[in-house]
């Protein structure tokens, strides 16, 4: 339990390393970064790290949201040398002047709400925003599932729909609408959320409000011919048959075109290739169709000519350096390094950068030592042999650490929860792959995610939540 010294002013002898974001990429970097080597400044509108893999469980109260949050202040406190944190959003980056423009977007604001932070080195780890593809009505009427606030809103809305459906004299078609939960996007986010939702209904709501129990329906809408496109064929089939048993309706080859406050309009492609328009009335609509580029990233891309052909984010080289920029690196969902936008990739990229930066600092130190030793060689010829040995030693160390290999992603596997205490896993094992699904995989899923939680505190809270919801049921009170 360390308490770093307060850092009053930046040390002029050190470079200023600015890190944007407090997600998987940036926090993995911070965790392993030797903060003594740089003046570290972290900037993010979110003053905590969020363990996203368990976010779908927060939408129904299986897990309470604070159990998967870790304050950035706690993370920084455990570092050897202190680092600054500003709760702010980066609005633009000027790669020529080497400054980041930041603004305070929170409810309480001081006199200064906008300012600039200069950097010598910059890491962009701002993640991505929700893709809507400009489909009308999506932003106004649907819930996303990316941040804690989204999960809280969904949790509230589920109960709002249920209580409104149970309202006296409600018309039958209105009850059906209110209890129809539509999920758009059959990627892992949509699938995991649909599974959690059906569990909540089967295990809790049905018992508490039996009079509406036969009207609750979950529909998962996916534009492609199947859900979970990144998983193996066998697991796709297993997920689809499990969903059938759970009574989750999967509508594949169905592309949503328009959303209103009470309906989703979509085109279904039939076996003959013909399109048919369907209208689904809904009570809750959750939109999970993947990632789009954040404005701050788009703005930076427009300032760097080498980025003009990049569409999905900042193109980086094998050392995660932003192509065409100097002293800027990018990690995670905002970087295009040829891998899927996952926590696993972002985490490994952050760890790689920590090693790179620690090495860069060590290299500079060793080079400085060699310079000093070489000049003392002329001043103290009597100690020449000893000094030469010292120089050789420093040069050996330098050769060893200078030879840092490019970033290489090592895929550990993909895991997803699919409801009724079942999970699917594509796991890499000794250069091979094996696919598994079911209740044992569910236990594997739980233990894997538990071990990946940020801290022991998070782990204990998550275990406690799992036990609590198993023993007493989920809390259905609407905050
Ligand atoms: P993020 O973790 O999204 O962090 C971005 C950070 O940047 C945040 O702190 C944000 O506040 C901050 N930020 C945003 N805008 C600005 C700005 N303008 N200036 C400064 N800071 C800014 N992946 C897996 O591998 N396994 C899983 O099981 C899994 N489950 C998931 C479940 C859900 C519900 C979701 C939504 C995603 C899941 N993912 C999973 C994907 C994974 O969460 C992302 O790939 C990962 O979070 C990317 O990390 P990142 O650091 O790039 O971005
Ligand atoms: P995704 O990009 O994986 O899936 C989105 C799906 O939405 C796609 O299958 C797409 O065909 C569909 N879609 C797009 N527009 C549509 C429309 N108009 N109508 C109907 N369907 C439409 O998105 P995601 O699930 O949010 O995942 C984002 C990233 O996070 C991925 O890389 C994913 O692997 C990762 N993730 C991983 C896990 C896990 O490993 N358990 C969980 C969540 C997210």
Coordinates of C-alpha atoms and ligand atoms in Angstrom, one line a residue:
X1 CA 0.0 0.0 0.0
X2 CA 2.2 2.8 -1.3
X3 CA 1.6 6.6 -1.0
X4 CA 3.5 8.4 -3.7
X5 CA 4.9 11.8 -2.9
X6 CA 2.6 14.6 -4.2
X7 CA 3.9 15.9 -7.5
X8 CA 3.7 19.7 -7.2
X9 CA 5.2 20.7 -10.5
X10 CA 6.3 18.5 -13.5
X11 CA 9.9 17.6 -13.3
X12 CA 11.6 19.5 -16.2
X13 CA 14.2 16.8 -16.6
X14 CA 11.5 14.2 -17.6
X15 CA 9.3 13.9 -20.6
X16 CA 5.6 14.5 -20.2
X17 CA 3.6 11.4 -21.1
X18 CA -0.1 12.2 -21.6
X19 CA -2.5 9.2 -21.6
X20 CA -6.1 9.7 -22.8
X21 CA -8.8 7.4 -21.5
X22 CA -9.2 5.1 -18.5
X23 CA -10.3 1.9 -20.3
X24 CA -8.7 -1.4 -21.0
X25 CA -5.9 0.0 -23.1
X26 CA -4.8 2.9 -21.0
X27 CA -5.2 1.2 -17.6
X28 CA -3.2 -1.8 -18.7
X29 CA -0.5 0.6 -19.7
X30 CA -0.7 2.5 -16.4
X31 CA -0.6 -0.7 -14.4
X32 CA 2.8 -1.7 -15.7
X33 CA 4.3 1.7 -16.5
X34 CA 7.2 2.8 -14.4
X35 CA 5.8 6.3 -13.6
X36 CA 9.1 7.4 -12.2
X37 CA 10.5 7.9 -15.7
X38 CA 7.9 10.4 -16.9
X39 CA 5.6 13.2 -15.8
X40 CA 2.5 11.2 -16.3
X41 CA -0.9 12.9 -17.0
X42 CA -4.1 10.9 -17.3
X43 CA -7.1 12.5 -18.9
X44 CA -10.5 10.9 -19.1
X45 CA -14.2 11.9 -18.5
X46 CA -14.6 8.6 -16.5
X47 CA -12.7 8.6 -13.2
X48 CA -12.7 4.8 -13.0
X49 CA -11.8 1.7 -14.9
X50 CA -14.8 -0.4 -16.0
X51 CA -14.6 -4.2 -16.3
X52 CA -16.9 -4.4 -19.4
X53 CA -17.2 -8.2 -19.7
X54 CA -19.5 -8.2 -16.7
X55 CA -21.5 -5.1 -17.8
X56 CA -24.4 -7.1 -19.3
X57 CA -24.9 -8.7 -15.8
X58 CA -25.5 -5.2 -14.4
X59 CA -28.5 -4.6 -16.5
X60 CA -30.6 -7.0 -14.5
X61 CA -28.9 -6.6 -11.1
X62 CA -27.1 -10.0 -11.2
X63 CA -24.1 -7.8 -10.4
X64 CA -24.2 -4.4 -8.9
X65 CA -22.5 -1.8 -11.0
X66 CA -20.0 -0.6 -8.4
X67 CA -18.6 -4.1 -8.2
X68 CA -17.0 -3.8 -11.6
X69 CA -15.7 -0.2 -11.3
X70 CA -12.2 0.6 -10.0
X71 CA -11.4 4.3 -9.3
X72 CA -8.5 5.7 -11.2
X73 CA -7.4 7.5 -8.1
X74 CA -6.9 4.1 -6.3
X75 CA -5.0 2.8 -9.3
X76 CA -2.7 5.9 -9.4
X77 CA -2.2 5.8 -5.6
X78 CA -0.5 2.4 -5.9
X79 CA 2.1 3.7 -8.3
X80 CA 5.7 4.4 -7.2
X81 CA 5.7 8.0 -8.5
X82 CA 2.7 10.1 -8.6
X83 CA 0.7 10.9 -11.7
X84 CA -1.8 13.6 -12.4
X85 CA -5.4 12.9 -13.3
X86 CA -7.8 15.3 -14.9
X87 CA -11.5 14.4 -15.2
X88 CA -12.0 15.9 -18.6
X89 CA -12.7 15.0 -22.2
X90 CA -10.1 15.6 -24.9
X91 CA -11.8 17.6 -27.6
X92 CA -8.9 17.9 -30.0
X93 CA -5.2 17.0 -30.4
X94 CA -2.8 19.3 -32.2
X95 CA 0.1 17.1 -33.4
X96 CA 2.1 20.1 -34.6
X97 CA 2.0 22.1 -31.4
X98 CA 1.9 18.9 -29.4
X99 CA -1.0 19.9 -27.2
X100 CA -4.3 18.3 -26.2
X101 CA -7.3 20.5 -25.8
X102 CA -9.5 19.4 -22.9
X103 CA -12.8 20.4 -21.4
X104 CA -14.8 19.7 -18.3
X105 CA -18.1 18.2 -19.2
X106 CA -19.3 17.3 -15.7
X107 CA -22.2 18.8 -13.8
X108 CA -20.1 20.9 -11.4
X109 CA -17.8 23.3 -13.2
X110 CA -15.2 25.7 -12.0
X111 CA -14.2 29.0 -13.7
X112 CA -11.9 27.1 -16.0
X113 CA -13.7 24.6 -18.1
X114 CA -11.4 24.4 -21.1
X115 CA -7.7 24.4 -21.3
X116 CA -4.7 22.8 -23.0
X117 CA -2.2 20.1 -21.9
X118 CA 1.2 19.9 -23.6
X119 CA 2.8 16.6 -24.2
X120 CA 6.1 15.1 -25.3
X121 CA 4.6 11.7 -25.8
X122 CA 0.9 11.0 -26.2
X123 CA -1.2 7.8 -25.9
X124 CA -4.7 7.8 -27.4
X125 CA -6.9 5.2 -25.7
X126 CA -10.3 6.8 -25.9
X127 CA -12.1 3.7 -27.2
X128 CA -15.0 3.9 -29.6
X129 CA -18.6 5.1 -29.6
X130 CA -21.8 3.2 -30.5
X131 CA -22.5 2.7 -34.2
X132 CA -25.9 3.7 -35.3
X133 CA -25.2 3.9 -39.1
X134 CA -27.4 7.1 -39.2
X135 CA -30.5 4.9 -38.9
X136 CA -33.4 7.3 -38.0
X137 CA -34.7 7.2 -34.4
X138 CA -31.9 5.0 -32.9
X139 CA -30.2 7.7 -30.9
X140 CA -33.5 9.1 -29.6
X141 CA -35.3 5.9 -28.7
X142 CA -32.9 3.1 -27.9
X143 CA -30.6 2.2 -25.0
X144 CA -26.9 1.4 -25.7
X145 CA -24.8 -1.0 -23.6
X146 CA -21.3 0.4 -23.3
X147 CA -21.1 2.4 -20.0
X148 CA -22.3 2.0 -16.4
X149 CA -25.0 4.7 -17.0
X150 CA -26.3 2.6 -20.0
X151 CA -26.7 -0.5 -17.8
X152 CA -28.4 1.5 -15.0
X153 CA -30.9 3.0 -17.5
X154 CA -31.7 -0.4 -19.0
X155 CA -32.2 -1.9 -15.5
X156 CA -34.6 1.0 -14.7
X157 CA -36.5 0.6 -18.0
X158 CA -37.0 -3.1 -17.7
X159 CA -38.8 -2.6 -14.4
X160 CA -40.6 0.4 -15.7
X161 CA -42.0 -1.8 -18.6
X162 CA -42.9 -4.6 -16.2
X163 CA -44.7 -2.3 -13.7
X164 CA -46.5 -0.4 -16.5
X165 CA -47.6 -3.7 -18.1
X166 CA -49.0 -4.7 -14.7
X167 CA -50.9 -1.4 -14.4
X168 CA -54.7 -1.8 -13.8
X169 CA -56.9 -2.0 -16.9
X170 CA -53.9 -2.1 -19.3
X171 CA -55.0 -3.1 -22.8
X172 CA -53.7 -6.6 -23.9
X173 CA -51.9 -5.4 -26.9
X174 CA -50.2 -2.7 -24.8
X175 CA -49.1 -5.4 -22.3
X176 CA -47.6 -7.3 -25.2
X177 CA -45.8 -4.2 -26.5
X178 CA -44.4 -3.3 -23.1
X179 CA -43.2 -6.8 -22.4
X180 CA -41.5 -7.1 -25.7
X181 CA -37.8 -6.5 -25.3
X182 CA -36.0 -6.1 -28.6
X183 CA -32.2 -6.4 -28.9
X184 CA -30.6 -5.2 -32.2
X185 CA -27.2 -6.7 -33.0
X186 CA -26.3 -10.4 -32.6
X187 CA -22.7 -9.8 -31.7
X188 CA -21.5 -10.9 -28.2
X189 CA -23.0 -7.8 -26.5
X190 CA -26.5 -8.4 -27.9
X191 CA -26.3 -12.2 -27.2
X192 CA -25.1 -11.8 -23.6
X193 CA -27.7 -9.2 -22.9
X194 CA -30.5 -11.2 -24.3
X195 CA -29.4 -14.2 -22.2
X196 CA -29.2 -12.1 -19.0
X197 CA -32.6 -10.6 -19.7
X198 CA -34.3 -14.0 -20.2
X199 CA -32.7 -15.3 -16.9
X200 CA -34.0 -12.3 -15.0
X201 CA -37.4 -12.9 -16.3
X202 CA -37.4 -16.7 -15.7
X203 CA -35.7 -16.6 -12.3
X204 CA -37.3 -13.5 -10.7
X205 CA -40.0 -11.5 -12.5
X206 CA -42.1 -14.6 -13.3
X207 CA -42.2 -15.5 -9.6
X208 CA -42.9 -12.0 -8.4
X209 CA -45.5 -11.0 -11.0
X210 CA -47.0 -14.3 -12.2
X211 CA -50.0 -12.6 -13.9
X212 CA -48.0 -11.3 -16.8
X213 CA -45.5 -14.1 -17.0
X214 CA -46.7 -15.6 -20.3
X215 CA -46.5 -12.3 -22.2
X216 CA -42.7 -11.5 -21.7
X217 CA -40.7 -11.9 -25.0
X218 CA -37.1 -11.3 -26.0
X219 CA -36.3 -10.8 -29.7
X220 CA -32.8 -10.7 -31.0
X221 CA -32.4 -9.0 -34.4
X222 CA -29.3 -9.6 -36.6
X223 CA -28.6 -8.5 -40.1
X224 CA -26.3 -11.4 -41.0
X225 CA -27.4 -15.0 -41.5
X226 CA -26.3 -16.0 -37.9
X227 CA -25.5 -14.6 -34.5
X228 CA -22.0 -14.5 -33.0
X229 CA -20.2 -14.3 -36.4
X230 CA -16.8 -14.4 -34.8
X231 CA -17.4 -17.7 -33.0
X232 CA -17.0 -21.2 -34.5
X233 CA -19.9 -22.8 -36.5
X234 CA -20.6 -25.4 -33.8
X235 CA -21.0 -22.7 -31.1
X236 CA -23.2 -20.6 -33.3
X237 CA -25.5 -23.6 -33.6
X238 CA -25.4 -24.3 -29.9
X239 CA -26.2 -20.7 -29.1
X240 CA -29.1 -20.6 -31.5
X241 CA -30.6 -23.9 -30.2
X242 CA -30.1 -22.7 -26.5
X243 CA -31.9 -19.5 -27.4
X244 CA -34.8 -21.5 -28.9
X245 CA -35.1 -23.5 -25.6
X246 CA -34.9 -20.3 -23.6
X247 CA -37.7 -18.9 -25.9
X248 CA -35.6 -16.1 -27.2
X249 CA -36.7 -15.3 -30.8
X250 CA -33.8 -14.8 -33.1
X251 CA -34.5 -13.0 -36.3
X252 CA -31.5 -13.3 -38.6
X253 CA -31.1 -11.7 -42.1
X254 CA -33.1 -8.9 -40.6
X255 CA -31.8 -5.4 -41.0
X256 CA -33.3 -2.6 -38.9
X257 CA -34.1 0.4 -41.0
X258 CA -36.0 2.8 -38.7
X259 CA -36.9 3.2 -35.1
X260 CA -39.8 5.1 -33.6
X261 CA -40.7 5.5 -29.9
X262 CA -42.7 2.3 -29.9
X263 CA -41.7 0.3 -33.0
X264 CA -38.7 -1.1 -34.8
X265 CA -39.0 -1.4 -38.6
X266 CA -36.8 -3.9 -40.3
X267 CA -36.3 -5.7 -43.6
X268 CA -36.2 -9.5 -43.5
X269 CA -34.5 -11.2 -46.5
X270 CA -36.4 -14.4 -47.4
X271 CA -35.0 -17.6 -48.9
X272 CA -35.8 -16.3 -52.4
X273 CA -33.8 -13.1 -51.7
X274 CA -36.9 -10.9 -51.5
X275 CA -37.1 -8.3 -48.7
X276 CA -40.2 -8.0 -46.5
X277 CA -40.7 -5.1 -44.1
X278 CA -41.7 -6.1 -40.6
X279 CA -42.8 -3.8 -37.7
X280 CA -42.0 -4.9 -34.1
X281 CA -43.7 -3.0 -31.3
X282 CA -41.4 -2.9 -28.3
X283 CA -41.2 -1.7 -24.6
X284 CA -37.4 -1.8 -24.4
X285 CA -35.0 -1.5 -27.3
X286 CA -31.3 -2.2 -26.8
X287 CA -29.0 -1.2 -29.6
X288 CA -25.8 -3.3 -29.8
X289 CA -24.4 -3.0 -33.4
X290 CA -20.8 -2.4 -32.6
X291 CA -18.3 0.5 -32.8
X292 CA -17.9 3.8 -34.5
X293 CA -15.0 6.3 -34.4
X294 CA -15.1 9.0 -31.7
X295 CA -15.1 12.7 -32.9
X296 CA -11.7 13.4 -31.2
X297 CA -10.1 10.6 -33.2
X298 CA -11.8 11.6 -36.4
X299 CA -10.5 15.1 -35.9
X300 CA -6.9 13.8 -35.3
X301 CA -7.1 11.6 -38.4
X302 CA -8.2 14.6 -40.5
X303 CA -5.0 16.4 -39.4
X304 CA -2.6 13.6 -40.5
X305 CA -2.4 13.1 -44.2
X306 CA -1.1 9.4 -43.8
X307 CA -4.5 8.6 -42.1
X308 CA -6.7 9.7 -45.0
X309 CA -7.5 6.1 -46.1
X310 CA -8.2 4.8 -42.6
X311 CA -11.9 4.4 -41.8
X312 CA -12.3 2.5 -38.5
X313 CA -9.8 4.4 -36.4
X314 CA -6.1 5.5 -36.1
X315 CA -3.9 3.3 -38.3
X316 CA -0.9 2.3 -36.2
X317 CA 2.4 0.5 -37.1
X318 CA 3.6 -2.7 -35.3
X319 CA 4.9 -0.6 -32.4
X320 CA 1.4 1.0 -32.1
X321 CA 2.8 4.4 -33.3
X322 CA 0.1 6.4 -35.1
X323 CA 1.1 6.3 -38.8
X324 CA 2.2 9.7 -40.0
X325 CA 2.5 11.2 -36.6
X326 CA 5.4 11.8 -34.2
X327 CA 5.3 10.8 -30.6
X328 CA 1.7 9.6 -30.7
X329 CA 0.7 6.0 -29.9
X330 CA -2.8 4.5 -30.0
X331 CA -4.3 1.5 -28.2
X332 CA -7.6 -0.4 -28.0
X333 CA -10.8 0.2 -29.9
X334 CA -9.6 3.6 -31.4
X335 CA -6.5 2.0 -33.0
X336 CA -6.5 -0.1 -36.2
X337 CA -3.7 -2.6 -35.7
X338 CA -5.4 -5.5 -37.6
X339 CA -7.2 -7.1 -34.6
X340 CA -10.8 -7.2 -33.3
X341 CA -11.9 -4.4 -31.0
X342 CA -11.8 -6.4 -27.8
X343 CA -10.6 -6.0 -24.2
X344 CA -8.1 -8.8 -24.7
X345 CA -6.4 -6.9 -27.6
X346 CA -6.6 -3.5 -25.8
X347 CA -5.1 -5.0 -22.6
X348 CA -2.2 -6.6 -24.4
X349 CA -1.5 -3.4 -26.4
X350 CA -1.4 -1.4 -23.2
X351 CA 1.0 -3.9 -21.6
X352 CA 3.2 -3.7 -24.7
X353 CA 3.4 0.1 -24.5
X354 CA 4.3 0.0 -20.9
X355 CA 7.2 -2.3 -21.7
X356 CA 8.2 -0.1 -24.6
X357 CA 8.1 3.1 -22.6
X358 CA 9.9 1.6 -19.6
X359 CA 12.6 0.4 -22.1
X360 CA 12.8 3.8 -23.8
X361 CA 13.5 5.5 -20.5
X362 CA 16.0 2.8 -19.5
X363 CA 17.7 3.2 -22.9
X364 CA 18.1 6.9 -22.4
X365 CA 19.5 6.4 -18.9
X366 CA 22.0 3.8 -20.2
X367 CA 23.1 6.0 -23.1
X368 CA 23.6 8.9 -20.6
X369 CA 25.7 6.6 -18.3
X370 CA 27.8 5.5 -21.3
X371 CA 28.4 9.1 -22.3
X372 CA 29.5 10.0 -18.8
X373 CA 31.7 7.0 -18.4
X374 CA 33.4 7.7 -21.8
X375 CA 34.2 11.2 -20.8
X376 CA 35.6 10.1 -17.4
X377 CA 37.8 7.7 -19.4
X378 CA 39.8 10.7 -20.6
X379 CA 39.9 12.4 -17.2
X380 CA 41.0 9.3 -15.2
X381 CA 43.4 7.3 -17.5
X382 CA 44.5 5.3 -14.4
X383 CA 41.1 3.7 -14.0
X384 CA 40.8 2.9 -17.8
X385 CA 40.4 -0.8 -17.4
X386 CA 37.7 -0.5 -14.7
X387 CA 35.8 2.2 -16.6
X388 CA 36.0 0.2 -19.9
X389 CA 34.5 -2.8 -18.1
X390 CA 31.7 -0.6 -16.8
X391 CA 31.0 0.8 -20.3
X392 CA 30.9 -2.7 -21.7
X393 CA 28.4 -3.8 -19.0
X394 CA 26.2 -0.8 -19.8
X395 CA 26.4 -1.5 -23.5
X396 CA 25.5 -5.1 -23.0
X397 CA 22.4 -4.0 -21.0
X398 CA 21.6 -1.5 -23.7
X399 CA 21.8 -4.1 -26.5
X400 CA 19.5 -6.4 -24.6
X401 CA 16.7 -3.9 -23.9
X402 CA 17.0 -2.0 -27.2
X403 CA 16.0 -5.1 -29.1
X404 CA 12.3 -4.8 -28.4
X405 CA 10.1 -6.9 -30.7
X406 CA 7.1 -5.5 -32.4
X407 CA 3.6 -5.9 -30.8
X408 CA 2.3 -9.4 -31.3
X409 CA -1.2 -10.3 -30.2
X410 CA -1.7 -13.7 -28.5
X411 CA -5.3 -14.8 -28.7
X412 CA -6.4 -16.6 -25.5
X413 CA -9.9 -17.4 -26.8
X414 CA -13.4 -16.0 -26.9
X415 CA -16.1 -16.5 -24.2
X416 CA -19.7 -15.5 -24.0
X417 CA -22.6 -16.0 -21.6
X418 CA -25.8 -17.2 -23.4
X419 CA -28.2 -17.5 -20.5
X420 CA -29.7 -20.3 -18.3
X421 CA -26.2 -20.8 -16.7
X422 CA -24.6 -21.8 -20.1
X423 CA -21.7 -20.2 -21.9
X424 CA -19.8 -20.7 -25.1
X425 CA -16.0 -20.7 -25.4
X426 CA -13.6 -20.9 -28.3
X427 CA -10.3 -21.5 -26.5
X428 CA -6.8 -21.5 -27.9
X429 CA -4.9 -24.4 -26.5
X430 CA -1.3 -25.4 -27.4
X431 CA -1.5 -23.9 -30.9
X432 CA -4.9 -25.6 -31.4
X433 CA -8.4 -24.5 -30.9
X434 CA -11.3 -26.1 -29.1
X435 CA -14.9 -25.1 -28.9
X436 CA -17.1 -25.9 -26.0
X437 CA -20.6 -24.8 -24.7
X438 CA -22.8 -25.6 -21.7
X439 CA -22.9 -25.6 -18.0
X440 CA -19.3 -26.5 -17.4
X441 CA -18.3 -23.8 -19.8
X442 CA -20.4 -21.4 -17.7
X443 CA -18.3 -22.3 -14.6
X444 CA -15.2 -21.7 -16.7
X445 CA -16.6 -18.4 -17.9
X446 CA -17.3 -17.3 -14.3
X447 CA -13.9 -18.3 -13.0
X448 CA -12.1 -16.8 -16.0
X449 CA -13.8 -13.4 -15.6
X450 CA -13.4 -13.5 -11.9
X451 CA -9.6 -14.0 -12.3
X452 CA -9.5 -11.1 -14.8
X453 CA -11.3 -8.6 -12.5
X454 CA -9.2 -5.6 -11.8
X455 CA -8.6 -6.0 -8.0
X456 CA -9.3 -8.3 -5.1
X457 CA -11.9 -5.8 -4.0
X458 CA -13.7 -6.2 -7.3
X459 CA -13.4 -10.0 -7.1
X460 CA -15.0 -10.2 -3.6
X461 CA -17.8 -7.8 -4.6
X462 CA -18.6 -9.9 -7.7
X463 CA -18.6 -13.1 -5.8
X464 CA -20.9 -11.5 -3.2
X465 CA -23.3 -10.3 -5.9
X466 CA -23.5 -13.7 -7.5
X467 CA -24.2 -15.3 -4.1
X468 CA -26.7 -12.6 -3.2
X469 CA -28.7 -12.9 -6.4
X470 CA -28.7 -16.7 -6.3
X471 CA -29.9 -16.8 -2.6
X472 CA -32.3 -13.9 -2.5
X473 CA -33.1 -13.2 -6.2
X474 CA -32.3 -10.0 -8.0
X475 CA -33.4 -6.7 -6.5
X476 CA -36.4 -5.5 -8.6
X477 CA -36.9 -2.1 -6.8
X478 CA -36.7 0.7 -9.4
X479 CA -34.3 3.5 -8.2
Ligands
LIG1 P1 -12.6 1.6 -23.4 O1 -12.4 0.5 -22.5 O2 -14.0 1.9 -24.0 O3 -12.1 3.0 -22.7 C1 -12.1 4.2 -23.3 C2 -11.8 5.3 -22.3 O4 -11.7 6.5 -23.0 C3 -12.9 5.5 -21.3 O5 -12.3 5.7 -20.0 C4 -13.6 6.7 -21.8 O6 -14.3 7.4 -20.7 C5 -12.4 7.5 -22.3 N1 -12.8 8.6 -23.3 C6 -13.8 8.6 -24.1 N2 -13.8 9.8 -24.8 C7 -12.7 10.4 -24.4 C8 -12.1 11.7 -24.7 N3 -12.6 12.5 -25.7 N4 -11.0 12.1 -24.1 C9 -10.5 11.3 -23.1 N5 -11.0 10.1 -22.7 C10 -12.0 9.7 -23.4 N6 -14.0 -7.6 -24.9 C11 -13.5 -8.8 -24.6 O7 -12.4 -9.1 -24.9 N7 -14.2 -9.7 -23.8 C12 -15.4 -9.4 -23.3 O8 -16.0 -10.3 -22.6 C13 -16.0 -8.2 -23.6 N8 -17.2 -7.9 -23.2 C14 -17.8 -6.7 -23.5 C15 -19.1 -6.4 -23.0 C16 -19.7 -5.2 -23.4 C17 -21.1 -4.9 -22.9 C18 -19.0 -4.2 -24.2 C19 -19.6 -2.9 -24.5 C20 -17.7 -4.5 -24.6 C21 -17.1 -5.8 -24.3 N9 -15.8 -6.1 -24.8 C22 -15.3 -7.3 -24.4 C23 -15.1 -5.1 -25.6 C24 -14.2 -4.3 -24.7 O9 -14.9 -3.7 -23.7 C25 -13.5 -3.2 -25.6 O10 -12.9 -3.7 -26.7 C26 -12.5 -2.4 -24.7 O11 -13.2 -1.8 -23.7 C27 -11.6 -1.5 -25.5 O12 -10.8 -0.8 -24.6 P2 -10.3 0.7 -24.9 O13 -9.3 1.0 -23.8 O14 -10.0 0.9 -26.3 O15 -11.7 1.5 -24.7
LIG2 P1 -20.3 -6.5 -33.0 O1 -19.8 -5.6 -34.0 O2 -19.6 -7.7 -32.7 O3 -21.7 -7.0 -33.6 C1 -22.7 -6.2 -34.0 C2 -23.8 -6.9 -34.8 O4 -24.8 -6.0 -35.2 C3 -23.2 -7.5 -36.1 O5 -23.3 -8.9 -36.1 C4 -24.0 -6.8 -37.2 O6 -24.2 -7.6 -38.3 C5 -25.2 -6.4 -36.5 N1 -25.9 -5.2 -37.1 C6 -25.4 -4.1 -37.6 N2 -26.3 -3.2 -38.0 C7 -27.5 -3.9 -37.9 C8 -28.8 -3.5 -38.2 N3 -29.2 -2.3 -38.8 N4 -29.8 -4.4 -38.0 C9 -29.5 -5.6 -37.4 N5 -28.3 -6.0 -37.1 C10 -27.3 -5.1 -37.3 O7 -20.7 -5.6 -31.8 P2 -20.7 -5.9 -30.2 O8 -21.4 -7.2 -29.9 O9 -21.1 -4.7 -29.5 O10 -19.2 -6.1 -29.9 C11 -18.2 -5.1 -30.1 C12 -16.8 -5.7 -29.9 O11 -16.7 -6.0 -28.5 C13 -16.5 -6.9 -30.7 O12 -15.2 -6.9 -31.0 C14 -16.8 -8.0 -29.7 O13 -16.0 -9.2 -29.9 C15 -16.4 -7.4 -28.3 N6 -17.2 -8.0 -27.3 C16 -16.8 -9.2 -26.8 C17 -17.6 -9.9 -25.9 C18 -17.1 -11.2 -25.4 O14 -16.1 -11.7 -25.8 N7 -17.9 -11.9 -24.6 C19 -18.7 -9.3 -25.4 C20 -19.1 -8.1 -25.9 C21 -18.3 -7.4 -26.8

